[in-house]
XYZ file of C-alpha atoms in Angstrom:
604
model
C 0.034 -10.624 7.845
C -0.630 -14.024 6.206
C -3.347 -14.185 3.745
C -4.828 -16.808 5.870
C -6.045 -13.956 8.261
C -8.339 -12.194 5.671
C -11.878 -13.145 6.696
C -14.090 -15.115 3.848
C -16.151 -13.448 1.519
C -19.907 -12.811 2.939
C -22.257 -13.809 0.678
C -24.463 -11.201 1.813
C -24.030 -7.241 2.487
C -24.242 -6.714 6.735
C -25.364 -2.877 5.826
C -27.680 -1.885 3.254
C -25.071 -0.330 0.632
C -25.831 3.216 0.165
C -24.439 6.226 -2.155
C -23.775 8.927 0.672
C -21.491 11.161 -0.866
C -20.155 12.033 -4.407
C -17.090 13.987 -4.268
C -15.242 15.423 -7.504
C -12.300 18.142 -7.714
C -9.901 19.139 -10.571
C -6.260 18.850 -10.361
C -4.405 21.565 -9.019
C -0.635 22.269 -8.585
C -0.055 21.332 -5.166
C 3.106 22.509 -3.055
C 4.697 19.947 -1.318
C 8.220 19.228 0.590
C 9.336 22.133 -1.668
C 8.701 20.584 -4.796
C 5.177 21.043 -6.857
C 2.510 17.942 -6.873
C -0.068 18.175 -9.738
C -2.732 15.919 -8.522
C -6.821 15.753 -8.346
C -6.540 14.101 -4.449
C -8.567 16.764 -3.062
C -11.982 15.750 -3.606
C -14.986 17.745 -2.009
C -18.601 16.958 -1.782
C -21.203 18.003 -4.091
C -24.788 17.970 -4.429
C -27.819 16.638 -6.434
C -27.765 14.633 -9.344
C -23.778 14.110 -10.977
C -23.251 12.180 -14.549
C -21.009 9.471 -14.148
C -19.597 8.913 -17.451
C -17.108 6.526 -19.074
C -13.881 8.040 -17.998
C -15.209 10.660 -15.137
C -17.821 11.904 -13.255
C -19.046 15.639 -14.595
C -16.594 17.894 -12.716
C -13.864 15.957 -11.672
C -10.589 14.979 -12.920
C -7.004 13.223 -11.632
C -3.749 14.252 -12.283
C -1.931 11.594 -12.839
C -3.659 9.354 -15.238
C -0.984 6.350 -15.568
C -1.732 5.693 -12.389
C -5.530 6.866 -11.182
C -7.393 7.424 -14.360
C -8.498 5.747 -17.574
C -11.250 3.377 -17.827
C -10.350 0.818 -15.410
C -10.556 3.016 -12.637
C -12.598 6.486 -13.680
C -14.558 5.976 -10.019
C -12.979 5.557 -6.948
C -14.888 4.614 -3.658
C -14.256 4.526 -0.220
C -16.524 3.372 2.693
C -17.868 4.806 6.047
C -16.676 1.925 7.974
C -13.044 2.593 7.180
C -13.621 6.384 7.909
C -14.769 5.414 11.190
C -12.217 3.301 12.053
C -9.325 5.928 10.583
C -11.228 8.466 13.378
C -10.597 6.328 15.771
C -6.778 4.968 14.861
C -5.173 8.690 14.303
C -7.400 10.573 16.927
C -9.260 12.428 14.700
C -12.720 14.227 15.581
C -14.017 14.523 12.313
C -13.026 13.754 8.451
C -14.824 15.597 5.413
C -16.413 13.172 2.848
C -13.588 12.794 0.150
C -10.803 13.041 2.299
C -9.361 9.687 0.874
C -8.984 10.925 -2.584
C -12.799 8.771 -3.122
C -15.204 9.940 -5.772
C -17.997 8.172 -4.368
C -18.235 7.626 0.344
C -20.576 4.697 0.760
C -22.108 2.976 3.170
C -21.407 -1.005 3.418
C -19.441 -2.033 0.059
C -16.808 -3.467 2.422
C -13.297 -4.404 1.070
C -13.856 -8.026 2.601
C -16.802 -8.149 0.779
C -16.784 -6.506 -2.465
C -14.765 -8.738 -5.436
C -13.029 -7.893 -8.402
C -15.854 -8.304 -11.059
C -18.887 -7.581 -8.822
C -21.378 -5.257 -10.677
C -23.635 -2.577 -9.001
C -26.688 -0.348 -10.003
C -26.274 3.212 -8.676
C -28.976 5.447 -10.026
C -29.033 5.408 -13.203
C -25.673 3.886 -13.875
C -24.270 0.585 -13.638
C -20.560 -0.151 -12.854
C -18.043 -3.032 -12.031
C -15.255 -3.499 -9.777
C -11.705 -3.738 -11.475
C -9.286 -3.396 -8.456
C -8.151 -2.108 -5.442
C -6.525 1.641 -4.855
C -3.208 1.936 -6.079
C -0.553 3.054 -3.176
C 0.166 6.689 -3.144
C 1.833 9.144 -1.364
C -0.622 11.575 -2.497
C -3.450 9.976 -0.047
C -1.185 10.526 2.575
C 0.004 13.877 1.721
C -3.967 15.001 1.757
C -4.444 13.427 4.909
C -1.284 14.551 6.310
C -0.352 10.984 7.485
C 2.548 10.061 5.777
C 2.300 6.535 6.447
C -1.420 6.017 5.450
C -0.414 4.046 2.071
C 1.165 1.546 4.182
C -1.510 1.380 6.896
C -4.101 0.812 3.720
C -2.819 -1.872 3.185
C -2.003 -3.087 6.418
C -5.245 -2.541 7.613
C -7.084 -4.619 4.346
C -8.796 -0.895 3.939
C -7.597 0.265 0.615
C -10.929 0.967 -0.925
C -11.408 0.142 -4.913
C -12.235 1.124 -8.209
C -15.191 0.712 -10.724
C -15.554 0.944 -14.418
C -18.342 2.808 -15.837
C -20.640 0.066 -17.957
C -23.874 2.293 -18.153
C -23.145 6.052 -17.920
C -26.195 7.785 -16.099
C -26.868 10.231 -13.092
C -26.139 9.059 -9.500
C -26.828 11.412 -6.583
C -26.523 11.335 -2.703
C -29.376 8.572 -1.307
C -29.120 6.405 -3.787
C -29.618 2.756 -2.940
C -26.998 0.461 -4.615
C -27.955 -2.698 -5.642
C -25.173 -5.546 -6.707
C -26.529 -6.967 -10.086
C -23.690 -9.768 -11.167
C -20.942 -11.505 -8.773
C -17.221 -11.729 -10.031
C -15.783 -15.045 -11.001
C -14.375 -16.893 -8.356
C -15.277 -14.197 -5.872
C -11.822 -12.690 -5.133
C -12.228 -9.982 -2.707
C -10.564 -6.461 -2.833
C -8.820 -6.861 0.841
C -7.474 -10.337 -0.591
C -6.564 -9.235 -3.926
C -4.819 -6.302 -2.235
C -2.748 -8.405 -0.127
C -2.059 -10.941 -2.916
C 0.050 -8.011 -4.678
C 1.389 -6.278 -1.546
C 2.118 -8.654 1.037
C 3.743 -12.195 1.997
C 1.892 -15.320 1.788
C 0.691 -15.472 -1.601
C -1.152 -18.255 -2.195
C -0.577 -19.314 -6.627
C -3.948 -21.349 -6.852
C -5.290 -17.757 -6.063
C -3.024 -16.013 -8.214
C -4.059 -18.241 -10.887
C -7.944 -17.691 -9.886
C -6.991 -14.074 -9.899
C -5.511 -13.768 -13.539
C -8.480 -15.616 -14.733
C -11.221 -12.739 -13.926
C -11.850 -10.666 -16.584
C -12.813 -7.749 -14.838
C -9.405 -6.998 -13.448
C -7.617 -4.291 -14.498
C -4.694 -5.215 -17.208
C -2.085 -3.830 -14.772
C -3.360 -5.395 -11.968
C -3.288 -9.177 -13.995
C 0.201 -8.388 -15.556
C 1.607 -7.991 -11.687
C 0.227 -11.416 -11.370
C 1.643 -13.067 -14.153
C 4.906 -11.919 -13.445
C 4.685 -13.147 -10.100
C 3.303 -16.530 -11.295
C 6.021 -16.469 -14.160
C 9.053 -16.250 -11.158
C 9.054 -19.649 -10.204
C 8.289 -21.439 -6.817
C 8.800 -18.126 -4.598
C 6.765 -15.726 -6.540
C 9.221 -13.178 -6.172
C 8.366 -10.761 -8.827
C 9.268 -7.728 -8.127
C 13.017 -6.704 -8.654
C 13.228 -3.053 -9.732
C 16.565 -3.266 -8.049
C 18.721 -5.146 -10.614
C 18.920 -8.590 -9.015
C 16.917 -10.586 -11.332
C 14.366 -12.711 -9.904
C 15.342 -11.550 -6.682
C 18.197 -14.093 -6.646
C 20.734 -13.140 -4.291
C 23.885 -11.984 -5.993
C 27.116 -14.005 -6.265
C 28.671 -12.313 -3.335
C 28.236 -9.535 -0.174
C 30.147 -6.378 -0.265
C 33.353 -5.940 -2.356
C 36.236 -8.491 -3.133
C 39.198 -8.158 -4.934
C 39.686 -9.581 -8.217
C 43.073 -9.650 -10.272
C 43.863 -7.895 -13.518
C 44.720 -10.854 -15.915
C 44.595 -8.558 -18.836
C 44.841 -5.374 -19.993
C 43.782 -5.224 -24.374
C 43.500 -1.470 -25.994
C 40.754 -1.743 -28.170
C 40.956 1.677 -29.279
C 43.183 4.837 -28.573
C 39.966 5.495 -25.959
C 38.816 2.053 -24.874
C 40.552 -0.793 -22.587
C 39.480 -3.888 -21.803
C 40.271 -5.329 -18.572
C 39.765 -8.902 -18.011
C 39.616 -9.654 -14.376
C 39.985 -13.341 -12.125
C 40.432 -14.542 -8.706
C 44.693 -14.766 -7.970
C 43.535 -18.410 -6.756
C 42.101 -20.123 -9.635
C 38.618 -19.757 -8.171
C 36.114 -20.123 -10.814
C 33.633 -16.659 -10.660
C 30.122 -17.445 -10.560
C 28.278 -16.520 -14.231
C 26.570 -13.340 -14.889
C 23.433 -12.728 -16.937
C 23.948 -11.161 -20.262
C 23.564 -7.581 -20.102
C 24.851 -7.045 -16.437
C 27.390 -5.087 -15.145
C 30.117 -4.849 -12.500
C 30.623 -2.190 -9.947
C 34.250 -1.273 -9.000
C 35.354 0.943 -5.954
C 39.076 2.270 -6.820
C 40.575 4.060 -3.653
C 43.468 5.755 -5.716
C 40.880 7.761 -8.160
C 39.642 10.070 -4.844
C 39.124 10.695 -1.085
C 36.669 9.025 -0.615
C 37.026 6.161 -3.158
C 34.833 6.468 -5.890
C 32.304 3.645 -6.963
C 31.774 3.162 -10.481
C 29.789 0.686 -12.780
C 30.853 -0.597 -16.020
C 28.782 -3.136 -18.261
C 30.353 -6.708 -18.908
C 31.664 -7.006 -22.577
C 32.577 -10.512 -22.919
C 30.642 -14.048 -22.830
C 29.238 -14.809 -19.331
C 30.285 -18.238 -20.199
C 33.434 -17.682 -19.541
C 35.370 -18.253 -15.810
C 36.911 -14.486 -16.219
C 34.988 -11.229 -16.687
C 35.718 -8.820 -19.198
C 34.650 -4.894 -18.726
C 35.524 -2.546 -21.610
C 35.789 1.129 -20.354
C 36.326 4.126 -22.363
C 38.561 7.170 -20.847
C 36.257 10.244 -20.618
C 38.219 13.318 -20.679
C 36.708 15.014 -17.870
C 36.098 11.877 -15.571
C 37.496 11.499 -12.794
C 37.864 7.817 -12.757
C 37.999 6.097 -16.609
C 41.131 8.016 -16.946
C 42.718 6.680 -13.452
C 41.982 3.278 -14.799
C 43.757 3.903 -18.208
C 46.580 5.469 -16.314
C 47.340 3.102 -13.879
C 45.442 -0.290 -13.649
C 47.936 -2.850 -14.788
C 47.955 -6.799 -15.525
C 48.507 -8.026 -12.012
C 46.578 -5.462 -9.916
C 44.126 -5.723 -7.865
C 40.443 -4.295 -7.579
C 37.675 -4.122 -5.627
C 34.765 -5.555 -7.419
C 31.164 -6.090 -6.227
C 29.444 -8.949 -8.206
C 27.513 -8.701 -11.165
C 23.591 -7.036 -10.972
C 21.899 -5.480 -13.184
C 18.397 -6.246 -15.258
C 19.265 -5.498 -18.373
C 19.628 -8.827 -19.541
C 18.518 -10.658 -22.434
C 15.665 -12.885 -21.344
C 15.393 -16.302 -22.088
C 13.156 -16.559 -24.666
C 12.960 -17.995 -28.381
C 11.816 -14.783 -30.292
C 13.319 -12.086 -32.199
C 16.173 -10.191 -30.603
C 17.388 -6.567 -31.165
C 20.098 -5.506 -30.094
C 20.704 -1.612 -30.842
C 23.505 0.057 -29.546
C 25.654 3.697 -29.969
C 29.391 4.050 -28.863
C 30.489 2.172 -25.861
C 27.063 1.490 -25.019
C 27.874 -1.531 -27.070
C 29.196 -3.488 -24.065
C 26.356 -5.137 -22.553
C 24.803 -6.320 -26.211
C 27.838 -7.648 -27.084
C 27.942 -9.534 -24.118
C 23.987 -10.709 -24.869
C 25.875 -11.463 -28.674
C 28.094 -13.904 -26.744
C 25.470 -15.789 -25.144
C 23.639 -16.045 -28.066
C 26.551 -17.162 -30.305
C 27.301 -19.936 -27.645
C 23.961 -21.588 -27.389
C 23.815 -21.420 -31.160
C 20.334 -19.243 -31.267
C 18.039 -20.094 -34.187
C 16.690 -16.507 -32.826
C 16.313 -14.145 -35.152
C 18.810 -11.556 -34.311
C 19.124 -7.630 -35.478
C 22.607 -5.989 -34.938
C 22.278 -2.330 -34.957
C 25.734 -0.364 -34.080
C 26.356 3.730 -34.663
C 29.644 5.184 -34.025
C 31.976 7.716 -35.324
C 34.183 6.108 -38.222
C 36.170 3.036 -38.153
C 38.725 4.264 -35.301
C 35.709 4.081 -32.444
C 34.554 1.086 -33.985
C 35.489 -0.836 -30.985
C 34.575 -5.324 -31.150
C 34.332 -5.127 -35.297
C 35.623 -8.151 -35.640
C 34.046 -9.438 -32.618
C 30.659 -9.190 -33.433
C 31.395 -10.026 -37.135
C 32.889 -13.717 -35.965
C 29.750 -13.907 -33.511
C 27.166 -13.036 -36.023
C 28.712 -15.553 -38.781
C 27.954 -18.067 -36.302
C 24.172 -17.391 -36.174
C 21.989 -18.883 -38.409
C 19.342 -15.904 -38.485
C 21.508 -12.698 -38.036
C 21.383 -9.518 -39.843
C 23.797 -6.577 -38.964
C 23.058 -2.712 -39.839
C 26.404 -0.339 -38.712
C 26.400 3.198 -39.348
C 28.870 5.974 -39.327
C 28.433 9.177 -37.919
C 31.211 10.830 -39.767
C 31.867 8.621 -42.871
C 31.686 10.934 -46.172
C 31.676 13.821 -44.349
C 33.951 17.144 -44.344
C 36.281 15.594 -46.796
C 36.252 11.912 -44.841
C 36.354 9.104 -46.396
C 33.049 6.967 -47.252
C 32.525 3.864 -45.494
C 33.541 0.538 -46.058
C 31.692 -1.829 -47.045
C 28.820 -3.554 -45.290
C 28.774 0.547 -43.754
C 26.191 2.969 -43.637
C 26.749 6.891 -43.967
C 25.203 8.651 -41.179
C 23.583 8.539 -37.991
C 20.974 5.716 -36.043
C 18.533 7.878 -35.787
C 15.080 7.291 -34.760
C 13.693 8.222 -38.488
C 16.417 5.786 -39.659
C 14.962 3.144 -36.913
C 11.291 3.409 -37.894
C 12.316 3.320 -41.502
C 13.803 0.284 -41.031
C 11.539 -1.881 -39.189
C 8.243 -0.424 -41.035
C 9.988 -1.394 -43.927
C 12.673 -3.800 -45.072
C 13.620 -5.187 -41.499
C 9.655 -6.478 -41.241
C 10.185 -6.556 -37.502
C 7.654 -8.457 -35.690
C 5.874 -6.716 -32.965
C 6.248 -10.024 -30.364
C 10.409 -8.670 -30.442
C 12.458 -8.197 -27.768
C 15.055 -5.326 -28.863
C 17.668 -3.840 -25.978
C 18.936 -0.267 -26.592
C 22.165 1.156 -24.655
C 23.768 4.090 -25.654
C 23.452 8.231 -24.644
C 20.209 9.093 -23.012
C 18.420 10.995 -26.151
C 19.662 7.956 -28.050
C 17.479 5.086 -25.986
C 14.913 7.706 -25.335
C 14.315 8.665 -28.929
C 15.130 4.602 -30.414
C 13.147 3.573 -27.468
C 9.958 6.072 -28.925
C 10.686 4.647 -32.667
C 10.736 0.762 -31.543
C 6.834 1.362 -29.713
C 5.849 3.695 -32.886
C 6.158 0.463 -35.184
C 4.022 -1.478 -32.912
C 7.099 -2.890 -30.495
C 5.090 -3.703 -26.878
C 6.488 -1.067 -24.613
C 7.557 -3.974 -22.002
C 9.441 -5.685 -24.498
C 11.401 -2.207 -24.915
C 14.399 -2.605 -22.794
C 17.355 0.238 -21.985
C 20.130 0.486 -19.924
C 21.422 3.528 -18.495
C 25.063 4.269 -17.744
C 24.582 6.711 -15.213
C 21.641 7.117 -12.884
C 18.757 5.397 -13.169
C 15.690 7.146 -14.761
C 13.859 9.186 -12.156
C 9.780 7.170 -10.868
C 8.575 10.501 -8.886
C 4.697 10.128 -9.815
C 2.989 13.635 -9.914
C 6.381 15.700 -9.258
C 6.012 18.688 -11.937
C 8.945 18.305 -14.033
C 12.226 20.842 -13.729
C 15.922 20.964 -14.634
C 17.365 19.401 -12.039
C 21.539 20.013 -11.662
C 24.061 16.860 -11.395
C 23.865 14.941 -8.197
C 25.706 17.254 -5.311
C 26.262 17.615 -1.716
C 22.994 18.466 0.259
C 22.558 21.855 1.527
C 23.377 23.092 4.752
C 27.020 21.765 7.088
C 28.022 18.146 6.226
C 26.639 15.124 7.808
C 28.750 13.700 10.413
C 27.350 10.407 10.436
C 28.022 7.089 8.248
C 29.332 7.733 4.803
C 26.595 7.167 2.056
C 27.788 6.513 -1.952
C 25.406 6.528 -4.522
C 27.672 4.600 -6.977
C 25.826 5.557 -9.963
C 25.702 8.889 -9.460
C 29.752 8.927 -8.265
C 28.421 10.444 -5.450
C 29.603 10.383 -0.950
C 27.636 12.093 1.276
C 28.112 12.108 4.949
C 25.032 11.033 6.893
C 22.457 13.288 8.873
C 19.664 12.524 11.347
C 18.222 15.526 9.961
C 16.847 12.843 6.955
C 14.257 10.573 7.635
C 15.436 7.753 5.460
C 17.876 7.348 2.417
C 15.698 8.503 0.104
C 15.217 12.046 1.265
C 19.281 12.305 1.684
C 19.329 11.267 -2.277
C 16.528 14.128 -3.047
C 18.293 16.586 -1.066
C 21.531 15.672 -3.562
C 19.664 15.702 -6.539
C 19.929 11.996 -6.892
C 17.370 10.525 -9.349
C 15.542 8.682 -7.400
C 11.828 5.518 -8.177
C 9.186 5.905 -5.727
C 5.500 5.896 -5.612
C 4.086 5.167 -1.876
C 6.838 6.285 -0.109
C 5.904 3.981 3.002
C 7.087 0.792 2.267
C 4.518 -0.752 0.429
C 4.890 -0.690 -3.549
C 8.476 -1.904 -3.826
C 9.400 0.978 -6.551
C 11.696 2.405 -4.370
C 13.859 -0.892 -3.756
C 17.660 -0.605 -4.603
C 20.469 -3.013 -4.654
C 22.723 -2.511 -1.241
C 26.369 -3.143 -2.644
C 28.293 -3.152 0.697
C 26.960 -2.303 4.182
C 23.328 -2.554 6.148
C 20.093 -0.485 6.354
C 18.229 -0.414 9.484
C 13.863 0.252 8.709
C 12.570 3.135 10.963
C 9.013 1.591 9.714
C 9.236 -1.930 8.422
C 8.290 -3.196 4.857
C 4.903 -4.998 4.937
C 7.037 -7.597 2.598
C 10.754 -7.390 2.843
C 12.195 -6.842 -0.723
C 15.120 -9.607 -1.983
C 18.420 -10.241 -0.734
C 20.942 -7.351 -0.172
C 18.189 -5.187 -1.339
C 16.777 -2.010 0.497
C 13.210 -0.089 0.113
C 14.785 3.605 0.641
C 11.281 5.394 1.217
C 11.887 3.719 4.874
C 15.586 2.743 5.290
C 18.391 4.914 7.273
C 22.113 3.589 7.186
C 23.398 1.447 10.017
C 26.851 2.265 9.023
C 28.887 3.055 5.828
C 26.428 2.200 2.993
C 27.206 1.463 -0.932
C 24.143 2.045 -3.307
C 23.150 1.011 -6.954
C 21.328 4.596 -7.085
């Protein structure tokens, strides 16, 4: 629905805004499509007189408080109006006050009315406005309407969320009285359906950045989206930047030009078109996925990071034979100079962002690949960035690109390079050479140096690639010594970091085949995870068949609202059993709604 179909703002309440329930419940361990939900959705009435205080009203509490606690949203309220009308859309007889996760049921306070920054007297407190629910499954999971996140929105009935600004006692009666109006008088249904749907309007996304009363989280969605150019496509989980469409649909084949042992472990393969064709540029920091028939039945997918400078016509991917893979070692074995492979183009957002600040660029092993490629691109535009090189490996036989990144840094005006060896000076081996430091990259060895010598400013971008505890515990260091968490970047090798808000924790085994006899239907690959699985119309959407595998998997509203979910589609189509209230970018899916409309190729 456009924007333009969002009534005005009133400048007067039709109903006589009253306090008619406050509702309040602690978070409980909540079972749940056999997994456990810890969450403080289930809200129940209460009576008398209940302190509101800065964070929480006496009594109640949420579970997950990155996404519905803190001080920017420590009351939550939902109105009679929308109850009504939820009766009357589902068939329901009755609905208990709370039943929309709300601390406080009201009467009037409609979403077309109410604006970010609006101020109210309730008893003895007084509170603003900061934004509009967040989509969550768990709303629908109380209400046992799956869909209801979507329909929220849909519907311009998400309710919203006050900050405390005089704690005092409220109770069940109480008149509310509006005592300031936001600036610009943004209301919640439009500010709702700036985020969430098409048809944003950017003189309102630049009225909307400019209240102060909105939530940070809320005005940093904005910026971003004001920040992406012309389209205001801002959202991109994915890995297509931007949401640019990538260079090309499906898989083609490229040609092995060359083959270059950089190590006894590593080979680089440097790959063209067999017709002179000049490949369209990457962004520093992506990757490549390859599908290579001969490695399996059915051919595995596999991603690999681009090494060399996205400058060039040719693309370079540097891959290190893993004893037990199944695939590295194929490619060692038999990909040759003159071979062919199939190739999807470069994704990925790990990529160094144009910008004129510091730069780290922190790496361990072969997760060197995609920083040296950033190294490139900065070496070519001749950076005056300031540039950290931070590189831990074994001893001078896994030191794969040396001399690379030597020749690249001597190039840079403001570079500074800090290698470490694991093994150097140890169990009778020799010390390192010079320029080389004994030991391991550890965090400690991280914080040391930028609270120290490195003087590290916090306005620094720094990108981290390496094993999982390494970017999780470098990652923890860099935001310890006052790094901004979004300026924190990581790649993963494997699959990407799990997004399952609420979902108690536990061990989960490697991706596998779903339980129960094999789908029959379209084959499914989860490239990251190396994973085919044959479909079954026993899932309702792609996302289910990846939790079923163990597939890590991003989501938050699960209907096809908050874009967490979206993935990259490498080759094949998606059909929606319930549409996307915005459709996410090109040869991109939302998985939370999506079922295969014939083979399918994933970036999950």
């Amino acid at each position: 629905m456009d924007l333009r179909d969002l009534p005005a703002v009133s400048e007067e309440m039709t109903v006589e805004p009253t306090l008619v329930s406050v509702n309040v419940g602690q978070p409980a361990d909540v079972s749940w499509h056999g997994r456990t939900v810890h969450t403080g959705v289930w809200k129940r009435p209460v009576t008398g007189p209940q302190m509101v205080r800065r964070l929480n009203i006496d009594g109640d509490g949420q579970g997950d408080v990155a996404g519905h606690g803190g001080e920017q949203r420590a009351v939550m309220v939902y109105q009679l109006d929308s109850y009504r009308h939820w009766r009357e859309f589902f068939g329901l007889e009755s609905l208990e006050h709370g039943a929309f996760g709300e601390n406080f049921t009201v009467e009037g306070l409609s979403d077309d009315e109410v604006c970010i920054g609006d101020r109210f007297r309730i008893g003895e407190a007084e509170l603003e406005v900061t934004q509009p629910r967040v989509t969550c499954y768990r709303v629908g999971m109380r209400m046992g309407q799956p869909r209801l996140p979507s329909l929220l929105v849909e519907h311009h009935r998400p309710g919203f969320y006050l900050r405390v600004i005089t704690e005092g006692q409220v109770a069940p009666g109480d008149e509310i009285v509006r005592t300031a109006r936001g600036r610009h008088q943004l209301s919640i249904a439009e500010i709702d359906a700036l985020l969430y749907l098409p048809g944003q309007d950017r003189e309102r996304l630049t009225q909307a950045v400019d209240i102060p009363a909105l939530s940070p989280g809320w005005q940093g969605s904005f910026r971003a989206m004001l920040a992406s150019g012309p389209g205001l496509q801002a959202r991109s989980p994915g890995g297509i930047p931007n949401g640019a469409a990538p260079a090309w649909a499906g898989f083609r084949a490229l040609e092995v030009s060359e083959v270059v042992d950089e190590s006894p472990t590593v080979a680089s393969y440097h790959l063209t078109t067999d017709d002179g064709e000049v490949l369209p540029s990457p962004t520093a920091g992506q990757y490549l996925t390859l599908r290579i028939p001969g490695a399996g039945d059915p051919a595995p997918v596999r991603t690999y990071s681009l090494s060399g400078d996205p400058g060039r016509s040719g693309y370079r991917i540097s891959v290190k034979a893993e004893p037990l893979g199944l695939v590295s070692p194929y490619l060692h074995r038999h990909l040759h100079q003159g071979d062919d492979v199939e190739v999807a183009a470069p994704r990925g957002d790990f990529v160094l962002t144009d910008d004129h600040g510091p730069v780290l660029l922190i790496s361990a092993g072969i997760g060197v690949t995609p920083v040296l490629a950033m190294l490139h691109r900065l070496a070519t535009a001749g950076s005056t960035r300031a540039v950290w090189w931070m590189h831990t490996t074994h001893d001078a036989a896994t030191h794969v690109f040396a001399d690379e990144a030597a020749a690249l840094l001597a190039t840079l005006a403001s570079a500074r390079s800090l290698i470490y060896y694991t093994a150097a000076g140890r169990d009778g081996a020799a010390g390192p050479p010079s320029g080389v430091h004994a030991g391991r990259l550890t965090a400690e060895v991280v914080t040391g140096l930028l609270a120290g010598a490195l003087d590290v400013p916090a306005s620094a971008d720094a990108y981290v690639c390496g094993p999982e505890t390494f970017m999780d515990d470098v990652g923890a260091a860099l935001a310890s010594v006052g790094l901004e968490p979004r300026r924190i970047h990581t790649e993963r090798f494997g699959s990407r970091s799990a997004v399952n808000p609420g979902i108690i924790r536990t061990d989960l085994p490697p991706p596998h085949q779903p339980p129960g006899p094999p789908g029959t239907g379209a084959e499914v690959t989860f490239a990251r995870s190396g994973l085919s699985v044959g479909w079954s119309e026993d899932y309702p959407s792609v996302l289910e068949l990846a939790e079923a595998c163990d597939v890590p998997t991003q989501w938050s509203c699960r209907s096809g609202v908050c874009h967490t979910c979206v993935t990259a589609v490498l080759a094949g189509e998606t059909v929606y059993t319930t549409p996307p209230l915005e459709a996410p970018g090109p040869d991109e899916v939302l998985i939370c709604s999506a079922r295969p409309a014939g083979d399918l190729v994933l970036d999950l």
